[in-house]
Amino acid sequence: LLCVQEDPVDRPTFSTIIVMLTSNTVTLPVPQQPGFFVQSRPERDPLDSDPSTTTKSVPTSVDDASITDLYPR
């Protein structure tokens, strides 16, 4: 999460990343919310007339960007 921060100032430097990867113990800063993340939001079933019934989760992102899973041939 540290490397995908929207503000470059919040991202670790390359030398810091090398230290993180080569050290056994490193104190990591708490990451801020990234500029892009996937969350779930409830979506009602359009065929269900009772709004009090259970909803299902639909993955979304903050900026409504589409996410495509690529599969090799």
Short mmCIF file of C-alpha atoms in Angstrom, two decimals:
data_model
loop_
_atom_site.label_atom_id
_atom_site.label_comp_id
_atom_site.label_asym_id
_atom_site.label_seq_id
_atom_site.Cartn_x
_atom_site.Cartn_y
_atom_site.Cartn_z
CA LEU A 1 0.00 0.00 0.00
CA LEU A 2 2.86 2.37 0.57
CA CYS A 3 3.91 2.38 -3.10
CA VAL A 4 0.45 3.27 -4.47
CA GLN A 5 -0.11 6.43 -2.47
CA GLU A 6 -1.66 9.19 -4.57
CA ASP A 7 0.75 11.85 -3.27
CA PRO A 8 4.37 11.00 -4.21
CA VAL A 9 5.56 12.48 -0.91
CA ASP A 10 3.72 9.65 0.91
CA ARG A 11 5.47 6.94 -1.16
CA PRO A 12 8.71 5.36 0.07
CA THR A 13 11.93 6.09 -1.78
CA PHE A 14 13.63 3.31 -3.71
CA SER A 15 16.41 3.15 -1.12
CA THR A 16 13.80 2.74 1.63
CA ILE A 17 12.18 -0.10 -0.32
CA ILE A 18 15.57 -1.84 -0.63
CA VAL A 19 16.02 -1.57 3.15
CA MET A 20 12.51 -2.98 3.69
CA LEU A 21 13.24 -5.95 1.41
CA THR A 22 16.67 -6.75 2.82
CA SER A 23 16.01 -6.24 6.53
CA ASN A 24 14.49 -8.67 8.97
CA THR A 25 12.87 -5.92 11.02
CA VAL A 26 11.69 -2.59 9.69
CA THR A 27 9.20 -0.23 11.26
CA LEU A 28 6.74 0.66 8.52
CA PRO A 29 4.71 3.85 8.58
CA VAL A 30 0.94 3.53 8.63
CA PRO A 31 -0.20 3.98 5.01
CA GLN A 32 -2.74 6.61 4.09
CA GLN A 33 -5.79 5.58 2.08
CA PRO A 34 -4.50 4.95 -1.46
CA GLY A 35 -5.79 7.01 -4.38
CA PHE A 36 -7.45 3.90 -5.74
CA PHE A 37 -8.82 0.92 -3.82
CA VAL A 38 -11.54 -1.67 -4.23
CA GLN A 39 -14.38 -1.86 -1.77
CA SER A 40 -17.80 -3.48 -1.73
CA ARG A 41 -21.12 -1.74 -1.71
CA PRO A 42 -24.48 -3.38 -1.16
CA GLU A 43 -26.64 -3.86 -4.22
CA ARG A 44 -30.29 -4.81 -4.01
CA ASP A 45 -31.61 -7.64 -6.14
CA PRO A 46 -33.96 -5.97 -8.69
CA LEU A 47 -36.24 -9.04 -8.65
CA ASP A 48 -36.70 -8.84 -4.89
CA SER A 49 -39.62 -6.58 -3.96
CA ASP A 50 -38.80 -6.59 -0.23
CA PRO A 51 -36.03 -4.00 0.42
CA SER A 52 -35.41 -5.35 3.94
CA THR A 53 -33.98 -8.64 2.64
CA THR A 54 -30.29 -9.41 2.48
CA THR A 55 -28.23 -7.50 -0.05
CA LYS A 56 -25.28 -8.81 -2.02
CA SER A 57 -21.88 -7.14 -2.27
CA VAL A 58 -20.66 -5.75 -5.56
CA PRO A 59 -16.98 -4.81 -5.94
CA THR A 60 -16.45 -1.16 -6.82
CA SER A 61 -13.69 1.40 -6.70
CA VAL A 62 -13.71 4.97 -5.46
CA ASP A 63 -13.24 6.45 -8.91
CA ASP A 64 -15.52 3.86 -10.61
CA ALA A 65 -12.62 2.64 -12.77
CA SER A 66 -13.13 -0.74 -14.33
CA ILE A 67 -10.81 -3.55 -13.32
CA THR A 68 -9.93 -6.22 -15.87
CA ASP A 69 -8.42 -9.58 -14.98
CA LEU A 70 -6.10 -10.74 -17.74
CA TYR A 71 -5.59 -14.44 -18.40
CA PRO A 72 -2.77 -15.90 -20.50
CA ARG A 73 -3.61 -17.88 -23.61
#
